[in-house]
Short mmCIF file of C-alpha atoms in Angstrom, two decimals:
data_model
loop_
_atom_site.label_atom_id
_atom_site.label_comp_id
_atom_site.label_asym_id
_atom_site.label_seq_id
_atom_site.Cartn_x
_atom_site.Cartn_y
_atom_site.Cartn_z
CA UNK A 1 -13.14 -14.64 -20.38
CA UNK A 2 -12.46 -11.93 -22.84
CA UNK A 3 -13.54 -9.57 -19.93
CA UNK A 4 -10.74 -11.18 -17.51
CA UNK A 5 -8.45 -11.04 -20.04
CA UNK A 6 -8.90 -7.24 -20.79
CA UNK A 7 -8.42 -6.83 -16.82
CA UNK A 8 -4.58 -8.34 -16.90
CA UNK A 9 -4.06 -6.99 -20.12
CA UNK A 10 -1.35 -4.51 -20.38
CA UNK A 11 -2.05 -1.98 -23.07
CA UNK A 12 -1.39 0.93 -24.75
CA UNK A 13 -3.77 3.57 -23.17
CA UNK A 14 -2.84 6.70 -24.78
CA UNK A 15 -0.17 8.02 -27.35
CA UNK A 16 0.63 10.90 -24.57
CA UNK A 17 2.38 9.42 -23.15
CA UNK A 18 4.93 6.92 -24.84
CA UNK A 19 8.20 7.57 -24.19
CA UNK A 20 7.66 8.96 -21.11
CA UNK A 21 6.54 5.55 -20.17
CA UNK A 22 9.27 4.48 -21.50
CA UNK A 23 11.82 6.75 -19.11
CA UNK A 24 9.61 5.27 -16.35
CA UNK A 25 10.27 1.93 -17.04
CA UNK A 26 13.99 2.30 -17.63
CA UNK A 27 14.31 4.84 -14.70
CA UNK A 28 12.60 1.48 -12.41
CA UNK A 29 15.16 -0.90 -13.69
CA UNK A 30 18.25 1.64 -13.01
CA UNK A 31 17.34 1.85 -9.52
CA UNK A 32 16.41 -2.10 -9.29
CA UNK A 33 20.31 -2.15 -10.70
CA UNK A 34 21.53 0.08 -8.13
CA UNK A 35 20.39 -2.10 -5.06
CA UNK A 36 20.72 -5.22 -6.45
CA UNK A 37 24.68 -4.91 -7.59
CA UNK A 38 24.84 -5.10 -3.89
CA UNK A 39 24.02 -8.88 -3.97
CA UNK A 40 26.29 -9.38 -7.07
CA UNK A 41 29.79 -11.30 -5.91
CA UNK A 42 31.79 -8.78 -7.41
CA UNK A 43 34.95 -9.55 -5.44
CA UNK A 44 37.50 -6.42 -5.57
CA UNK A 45 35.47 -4.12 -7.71
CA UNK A 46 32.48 -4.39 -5.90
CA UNK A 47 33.59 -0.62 -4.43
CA UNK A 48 34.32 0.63 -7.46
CA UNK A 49 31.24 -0.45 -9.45
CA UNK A 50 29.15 0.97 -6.44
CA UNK A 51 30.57 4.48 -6.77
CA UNK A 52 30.23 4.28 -11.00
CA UNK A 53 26.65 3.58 -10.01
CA UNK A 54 25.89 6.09 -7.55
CA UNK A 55 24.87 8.41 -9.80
CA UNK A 56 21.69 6.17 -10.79
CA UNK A 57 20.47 7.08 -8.05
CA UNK A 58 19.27 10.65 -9.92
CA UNK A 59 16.52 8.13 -11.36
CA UNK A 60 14.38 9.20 -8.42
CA UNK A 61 14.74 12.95 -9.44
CA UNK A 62 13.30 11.81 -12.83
CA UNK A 63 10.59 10.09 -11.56
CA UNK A 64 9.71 13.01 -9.71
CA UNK A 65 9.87 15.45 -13.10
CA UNK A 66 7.74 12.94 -14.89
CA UNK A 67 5.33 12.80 -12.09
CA UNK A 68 4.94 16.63 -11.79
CA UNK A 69 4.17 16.65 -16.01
CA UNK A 70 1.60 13.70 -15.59
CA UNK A 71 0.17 15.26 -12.55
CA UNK A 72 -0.39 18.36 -14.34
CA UNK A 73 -1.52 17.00 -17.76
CA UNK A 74 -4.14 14.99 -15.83
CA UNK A 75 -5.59 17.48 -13.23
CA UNK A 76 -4.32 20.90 -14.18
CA UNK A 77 -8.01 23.01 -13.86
CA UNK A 78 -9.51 20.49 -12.13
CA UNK A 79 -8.50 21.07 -8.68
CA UNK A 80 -10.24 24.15 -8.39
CA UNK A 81 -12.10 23.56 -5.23
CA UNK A 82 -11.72 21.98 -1.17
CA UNK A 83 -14.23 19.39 -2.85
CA UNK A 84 -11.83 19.01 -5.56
CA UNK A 85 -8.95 18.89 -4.09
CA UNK A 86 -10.52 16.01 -1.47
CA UNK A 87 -11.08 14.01 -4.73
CA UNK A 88 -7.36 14.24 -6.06
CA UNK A 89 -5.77 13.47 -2.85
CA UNK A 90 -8.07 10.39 -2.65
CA UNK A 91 -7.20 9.16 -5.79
CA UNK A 92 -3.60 9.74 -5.18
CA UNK A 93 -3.91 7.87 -2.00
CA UNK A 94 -6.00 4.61 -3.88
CA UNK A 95 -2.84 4.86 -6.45
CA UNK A 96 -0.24 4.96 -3.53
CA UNK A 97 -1.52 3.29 -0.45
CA UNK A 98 -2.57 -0.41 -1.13
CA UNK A 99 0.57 -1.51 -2.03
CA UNK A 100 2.50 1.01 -0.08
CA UNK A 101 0.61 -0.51 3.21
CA UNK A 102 1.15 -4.01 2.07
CA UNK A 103 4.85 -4.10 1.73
CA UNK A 104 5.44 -1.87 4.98
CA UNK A 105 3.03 -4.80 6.78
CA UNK A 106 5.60 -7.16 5.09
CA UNK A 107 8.85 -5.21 6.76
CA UNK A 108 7.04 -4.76 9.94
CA UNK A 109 6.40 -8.91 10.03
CA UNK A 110 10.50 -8.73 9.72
CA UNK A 111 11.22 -6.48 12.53
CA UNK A 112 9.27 -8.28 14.85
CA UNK A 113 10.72 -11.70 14.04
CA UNK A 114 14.19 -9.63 14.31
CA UNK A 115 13.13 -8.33 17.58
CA UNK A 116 12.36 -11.83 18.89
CA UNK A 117 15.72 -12.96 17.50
CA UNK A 118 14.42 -14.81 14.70
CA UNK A 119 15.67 -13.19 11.68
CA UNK A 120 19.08 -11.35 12.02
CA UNK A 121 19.48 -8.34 9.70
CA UNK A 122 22.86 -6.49 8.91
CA UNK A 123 20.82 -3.10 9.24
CA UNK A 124 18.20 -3.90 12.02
CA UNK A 125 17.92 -0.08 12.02
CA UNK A 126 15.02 -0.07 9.53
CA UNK A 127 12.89 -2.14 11.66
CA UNK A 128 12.75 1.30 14.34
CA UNK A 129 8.85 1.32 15.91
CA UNK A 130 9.33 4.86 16.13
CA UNK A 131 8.95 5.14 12.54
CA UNK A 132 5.62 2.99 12.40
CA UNK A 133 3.60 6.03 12.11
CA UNK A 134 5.25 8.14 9.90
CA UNK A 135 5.39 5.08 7.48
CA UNK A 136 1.77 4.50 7.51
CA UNK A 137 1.18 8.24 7.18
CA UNK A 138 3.59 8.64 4.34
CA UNK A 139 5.38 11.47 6.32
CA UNK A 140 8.96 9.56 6.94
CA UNK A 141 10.53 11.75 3.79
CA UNK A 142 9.78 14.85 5.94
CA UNK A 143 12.16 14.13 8.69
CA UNK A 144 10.65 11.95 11.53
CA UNK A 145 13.36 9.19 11.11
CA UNK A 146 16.78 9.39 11.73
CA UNK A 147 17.19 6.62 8.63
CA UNK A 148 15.49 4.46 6.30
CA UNK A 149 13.18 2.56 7.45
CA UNK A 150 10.75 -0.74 6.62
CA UNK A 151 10.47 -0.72 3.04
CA UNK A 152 13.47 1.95 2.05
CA UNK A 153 12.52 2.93 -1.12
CA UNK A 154 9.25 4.15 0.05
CA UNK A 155 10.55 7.77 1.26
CA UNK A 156 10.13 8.93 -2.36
CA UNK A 157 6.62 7.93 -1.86
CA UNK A 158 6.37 10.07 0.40
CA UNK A 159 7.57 13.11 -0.82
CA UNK A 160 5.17 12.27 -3.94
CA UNK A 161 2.52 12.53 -1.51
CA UNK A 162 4.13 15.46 -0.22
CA UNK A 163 3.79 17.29 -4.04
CA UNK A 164 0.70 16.25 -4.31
CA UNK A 165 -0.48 18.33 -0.75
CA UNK A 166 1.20 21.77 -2.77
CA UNK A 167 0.16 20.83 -6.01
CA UNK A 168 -2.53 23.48 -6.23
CA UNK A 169 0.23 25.95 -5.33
CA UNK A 170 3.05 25.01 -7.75
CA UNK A 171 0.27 24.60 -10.71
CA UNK A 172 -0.09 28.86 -9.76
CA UNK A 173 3.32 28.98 -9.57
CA UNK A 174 4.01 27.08 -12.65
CA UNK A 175 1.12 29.51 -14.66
CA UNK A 176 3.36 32.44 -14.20
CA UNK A 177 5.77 30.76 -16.93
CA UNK A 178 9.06 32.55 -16.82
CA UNK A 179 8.64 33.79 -13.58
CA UNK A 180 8.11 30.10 -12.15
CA UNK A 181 11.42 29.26 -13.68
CA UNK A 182 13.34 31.35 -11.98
CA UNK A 183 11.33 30.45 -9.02
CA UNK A 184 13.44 26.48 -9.80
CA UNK A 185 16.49 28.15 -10.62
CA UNK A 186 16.26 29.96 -7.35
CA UNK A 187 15.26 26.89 -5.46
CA UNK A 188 17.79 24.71 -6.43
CA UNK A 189 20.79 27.41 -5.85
CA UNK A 190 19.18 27.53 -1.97
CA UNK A 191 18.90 23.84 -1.48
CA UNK A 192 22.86 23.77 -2.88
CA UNK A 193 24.06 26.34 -0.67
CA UNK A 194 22.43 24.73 2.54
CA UNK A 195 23.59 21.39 1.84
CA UNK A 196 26.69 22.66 1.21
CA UNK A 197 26.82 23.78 4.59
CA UNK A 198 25.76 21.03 6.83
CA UNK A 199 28.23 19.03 3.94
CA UNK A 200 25.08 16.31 2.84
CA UNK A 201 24.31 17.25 -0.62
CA UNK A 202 20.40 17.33 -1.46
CA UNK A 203 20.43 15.13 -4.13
CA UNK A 204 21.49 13.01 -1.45
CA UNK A 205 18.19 13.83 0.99
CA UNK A 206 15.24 11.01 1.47
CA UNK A 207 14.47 10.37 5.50
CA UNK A 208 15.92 13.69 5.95
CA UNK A 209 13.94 16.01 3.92
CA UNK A 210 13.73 14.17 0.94
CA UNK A 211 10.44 15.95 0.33
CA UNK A 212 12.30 19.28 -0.14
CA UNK A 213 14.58 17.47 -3.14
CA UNK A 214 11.74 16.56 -4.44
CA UNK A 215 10.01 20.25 -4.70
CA UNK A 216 12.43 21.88 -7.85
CA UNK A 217 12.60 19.23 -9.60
CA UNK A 218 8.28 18.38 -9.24
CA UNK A 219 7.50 21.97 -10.14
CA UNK A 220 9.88 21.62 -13.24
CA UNK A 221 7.80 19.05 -14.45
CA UNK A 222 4.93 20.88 -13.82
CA UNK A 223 6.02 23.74 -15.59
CA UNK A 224 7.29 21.36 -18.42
CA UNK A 225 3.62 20.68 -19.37
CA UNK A 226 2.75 24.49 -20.31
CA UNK A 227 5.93 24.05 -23.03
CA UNK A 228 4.99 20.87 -23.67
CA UNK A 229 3.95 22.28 -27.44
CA UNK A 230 6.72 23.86 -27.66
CA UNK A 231 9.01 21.06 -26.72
CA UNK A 232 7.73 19.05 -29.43
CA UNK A 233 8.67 20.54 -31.99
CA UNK A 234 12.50 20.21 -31.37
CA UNK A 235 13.23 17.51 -34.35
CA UNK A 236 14.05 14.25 -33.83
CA UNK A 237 13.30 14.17 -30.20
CA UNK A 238 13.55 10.62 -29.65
CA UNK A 239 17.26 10.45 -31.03
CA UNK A 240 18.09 13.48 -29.02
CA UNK A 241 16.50 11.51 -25.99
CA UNK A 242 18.71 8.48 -27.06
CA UNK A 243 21.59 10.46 -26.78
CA UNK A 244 21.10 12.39 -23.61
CA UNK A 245 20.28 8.75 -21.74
CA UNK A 246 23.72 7.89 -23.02
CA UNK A 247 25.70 10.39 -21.99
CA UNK A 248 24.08 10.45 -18.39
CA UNK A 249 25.23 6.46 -18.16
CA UNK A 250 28.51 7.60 -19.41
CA UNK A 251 28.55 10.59 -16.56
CA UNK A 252 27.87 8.14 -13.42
CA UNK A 253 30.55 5.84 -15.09
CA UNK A 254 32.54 8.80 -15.08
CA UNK A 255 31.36 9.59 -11.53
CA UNK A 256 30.56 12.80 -12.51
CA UNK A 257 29.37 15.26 -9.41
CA UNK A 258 25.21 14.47 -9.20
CA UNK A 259 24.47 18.13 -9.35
CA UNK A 260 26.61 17.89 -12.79
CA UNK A 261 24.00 14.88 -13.78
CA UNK A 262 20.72 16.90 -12.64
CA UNK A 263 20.89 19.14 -15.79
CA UNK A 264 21.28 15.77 -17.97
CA UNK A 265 17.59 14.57 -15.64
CA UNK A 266 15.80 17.62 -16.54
CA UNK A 267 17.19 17.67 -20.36
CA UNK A 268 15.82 13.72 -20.23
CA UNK A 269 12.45 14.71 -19.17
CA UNK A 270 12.18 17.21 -21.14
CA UNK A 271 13.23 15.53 -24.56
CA UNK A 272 10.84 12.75 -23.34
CA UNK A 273 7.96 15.12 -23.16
CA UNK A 274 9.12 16.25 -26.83
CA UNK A 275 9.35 13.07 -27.95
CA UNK A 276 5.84 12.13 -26.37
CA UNK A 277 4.54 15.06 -28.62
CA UNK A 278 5.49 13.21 -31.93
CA UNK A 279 5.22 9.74 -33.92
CA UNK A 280 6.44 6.92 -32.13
CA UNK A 281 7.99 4.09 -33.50
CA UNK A 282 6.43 0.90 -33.61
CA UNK A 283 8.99 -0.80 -30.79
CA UNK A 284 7.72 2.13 -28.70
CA UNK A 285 4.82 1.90 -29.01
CA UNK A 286 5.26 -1.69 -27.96
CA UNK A 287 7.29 -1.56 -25.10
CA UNK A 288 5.73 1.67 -23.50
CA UNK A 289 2.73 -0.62 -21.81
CA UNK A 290 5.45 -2.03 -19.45
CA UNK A 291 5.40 1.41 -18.00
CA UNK A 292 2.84 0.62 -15.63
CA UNK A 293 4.67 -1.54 -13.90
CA UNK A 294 6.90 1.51 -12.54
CA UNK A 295 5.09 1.66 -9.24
CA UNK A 296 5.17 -2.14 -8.58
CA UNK A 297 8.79 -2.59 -10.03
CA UNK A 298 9.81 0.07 -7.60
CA UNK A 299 8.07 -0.46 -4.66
CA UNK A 300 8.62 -4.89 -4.98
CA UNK A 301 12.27 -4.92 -5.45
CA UNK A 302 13.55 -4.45 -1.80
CA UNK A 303 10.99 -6.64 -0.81
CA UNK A 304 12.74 -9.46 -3.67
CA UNK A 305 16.27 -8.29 -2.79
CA UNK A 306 15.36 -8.94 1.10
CA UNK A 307 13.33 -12.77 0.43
CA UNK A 308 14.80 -14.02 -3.00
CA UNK A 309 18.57 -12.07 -2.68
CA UNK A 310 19.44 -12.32 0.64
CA UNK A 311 17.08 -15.16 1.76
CA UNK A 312 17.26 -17.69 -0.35
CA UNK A 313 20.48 -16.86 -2.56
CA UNK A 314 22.75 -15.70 -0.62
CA UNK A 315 21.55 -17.54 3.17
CA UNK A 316 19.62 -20.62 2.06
CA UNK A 317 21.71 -21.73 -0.81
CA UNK A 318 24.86 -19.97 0.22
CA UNK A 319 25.78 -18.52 -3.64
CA UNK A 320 28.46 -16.75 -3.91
CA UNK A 321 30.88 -15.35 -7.03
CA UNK A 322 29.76 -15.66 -10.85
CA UNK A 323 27.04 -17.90 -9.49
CA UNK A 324 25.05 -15.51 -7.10
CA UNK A 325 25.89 -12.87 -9.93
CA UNK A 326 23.44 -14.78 -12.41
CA UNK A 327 20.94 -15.68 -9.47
CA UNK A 328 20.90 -11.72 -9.18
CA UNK A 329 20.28 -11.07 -13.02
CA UNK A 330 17.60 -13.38 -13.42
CA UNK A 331 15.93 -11.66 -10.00
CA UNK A 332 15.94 -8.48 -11.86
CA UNK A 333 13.99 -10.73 -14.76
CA UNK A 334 11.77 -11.92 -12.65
CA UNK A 335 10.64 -8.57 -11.33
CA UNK A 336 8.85 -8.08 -14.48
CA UNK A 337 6.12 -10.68 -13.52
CA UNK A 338 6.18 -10.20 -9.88
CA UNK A 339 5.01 -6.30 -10.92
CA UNK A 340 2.57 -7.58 -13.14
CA UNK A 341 0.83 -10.09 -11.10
CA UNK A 342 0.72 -7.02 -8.33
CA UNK A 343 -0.45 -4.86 -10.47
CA UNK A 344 -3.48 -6.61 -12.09
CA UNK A 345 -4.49 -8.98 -8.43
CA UNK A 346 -4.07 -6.62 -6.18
CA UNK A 347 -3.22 -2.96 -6.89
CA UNK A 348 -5.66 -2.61 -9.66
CA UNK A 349 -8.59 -4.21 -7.60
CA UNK A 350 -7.60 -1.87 -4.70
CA UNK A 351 -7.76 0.97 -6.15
CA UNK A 352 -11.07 0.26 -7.96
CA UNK A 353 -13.04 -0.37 -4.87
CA UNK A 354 -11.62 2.71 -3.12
CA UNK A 355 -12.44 4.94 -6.00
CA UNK A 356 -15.91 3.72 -6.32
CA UNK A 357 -16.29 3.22 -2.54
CA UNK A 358 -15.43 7.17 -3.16
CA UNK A 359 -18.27 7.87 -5.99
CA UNK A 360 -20.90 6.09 -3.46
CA UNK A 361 -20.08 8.78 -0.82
CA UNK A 362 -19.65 11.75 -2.85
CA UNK A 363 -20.46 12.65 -6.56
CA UNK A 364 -18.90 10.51 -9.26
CA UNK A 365 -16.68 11.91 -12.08
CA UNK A 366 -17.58 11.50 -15.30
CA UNK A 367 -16.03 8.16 -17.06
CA UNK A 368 -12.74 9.27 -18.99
CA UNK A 369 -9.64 8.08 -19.55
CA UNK A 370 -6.07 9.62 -18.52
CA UNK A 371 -3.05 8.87 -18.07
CA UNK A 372 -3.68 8.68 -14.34
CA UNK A 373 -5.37 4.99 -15.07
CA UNK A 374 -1.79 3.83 -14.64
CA UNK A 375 0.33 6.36 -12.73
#
């Protein structure tokens, strides 16, 4: 019992890490906000709220600085070798794949009942066979598709996966310190001028190239980890990180530009990383477990939105104004133990026999823990 209970336990691992798993967790539930206000009756204003929220959308972007600082804090002179290197992408892919295959096989079960005139969809689009394989090879953010497709939200998986393919590269890259800086700087003022171009701003890119909006703002978190000393010791991170969340809500409310709001990301990551570095409080402390839920949170909520939203609210029992609004609210509540019943039944398990499936075919790592036990 005690054993069972330690394996759907969610506990505090490390004290890394703690308000960094605390972005995570808020950057899940800003996106879960940003599709689900979708569902909300919101009458008149519903255009209106949806352009005040746009700019949540830079919650990706975070989750891809965040990722390229726990990437490198976990493997940075570890991936030294093609043996190595085989390992990391492996236990990337046990992290990613399980749950990533699961909801696409979910999706794909809608498409065909949509294709045999089952289940009608307002955007049958994302049900296109072309884009099976890409899907299942985590290569739709590197522009196979000519949309979104199955489970939407999973492009950003894979321009993760994309990272993780150059992460040997932008770890160099990110050892040259200053010089790797300008190297972002550079990057970003490219991506700008090109989208400026074709008139689709990167920060808007995920089918289409979403793995190159990704890169900057990935190798800035990699970098991050080499100042990661010298981060923490600007004073009173945590209030500073209070304050910078604030004013980036206040920006999309404002409907501030997005490459306006991409500074405010970056200073956010980086004042989480400072804050990491230093005492947390005790409410911290306490609510930073819930940040491994991220993945599940993320990945799960279109899959809610599509059954629970549009299903059953919205179809079955036909909600509509202040009524559909709450049904919404308490699906966003109810995403907390949907992730966590993922999480400890079936992404946990997944990933435990492919890792040790791994260790029987090759040589096993020595038992330690990181924070890549729940990235």
């Amino acid at each position: 019992m005690l054993l069972k209970r330690d394996m759907l336990a969610l506990k505090l691992e490390s004290d890394r890490m703690i308000y960094l798993d605390l972005l995570r967790i808020a950057s899940s539930y800003l996106i879960i906000l940003y599709h689900f206000q979708n569902q909300m009756s919101l009458g008149q204003y519903a255009d209106a709220v949806r352009a005040r929220f746009e700019g949540l959308t830079l919650s990706v972007d975070l989750f891809f600085f965040i990722s390229g600082f726990v990437i490198s804090s976990v493997y940075s002179g570890r991936v030294s070798s093609a043996g190595d290197f085989g390992q990391f992408m492996w236990k990337r892919a046990a992290r990613i794949l399980p749950l990533h295959w699961a909801t696409f096989a979910v999706f794909a079960a809608f498409g065909i009942l949509n294709a045999m005139g089952h289940l009608p969809s307002n955007h049958p689009e994302i049900y296109d066979p072309r884009c099976v394989a890409p899907n299942l090879l985590l290569l739709h953010a590197f522009g196979p598709c000519s949309s979104l497709t199955f489970n939407y939200v999973s492009w950003s998986i894979s321009a993760e996966m994309g990272m993780y393919l150059l992460f040997p590269v932008l770890a160099a890259i990110a050892a040259r310190r200053s010089l790797s800086l300008l190297i972002v700087a550079a990057t970003i003022v490219l991506l700008t001028v090109v989208s400026n171009q074709s008139g689709w701003s990167w920060l808007e890119w995920s089918f289409d190239l979403g793995v190159l909006r990704a890169l900057p703002t990935f190798l800035l978190g990699v970098i991050s980890f080499r100042y990661r000393t010298l981060l923490g010791r600007i004073p009173w991170a945590s209030g500073w990180l209070l304050v910078a969340l604030l004013v980036f809500l206040a920006g999309c409310l404002l409907q501030c530009p997005k490459l306006l709001l991409l500074p405010l990301v970056y200073a956010i990551g980086a004042l989480g990383i400072a804050a990491s570095e230093q005492p947390a409080s005790r409410t911290a402390r306490r609510l930073a477990p819930l940040g491994q839920l991220t993945y599940s949170l993320y990945m799960l909520h279109p899959l809610v939105q599509t059954v629970l939203l549009t299903g059953v609210g919205a179809t079955f029992l036909k909600l509509q104004g202040v009524t559909m609004t709450l049904f919404v609210v308490a699906g966003m509540v109810l995403m907390l133990p949907v992730a966590w019943l993922s999480l400890v039944l079936f992404e946990r398990p997944a990933r435990r026999w492919l890792t040790q499936w791994l260790g029987k075919r090759g040589r096993a790592e020595p038992a330690m823990f990181t924070p890549d036990s729940r990235w």
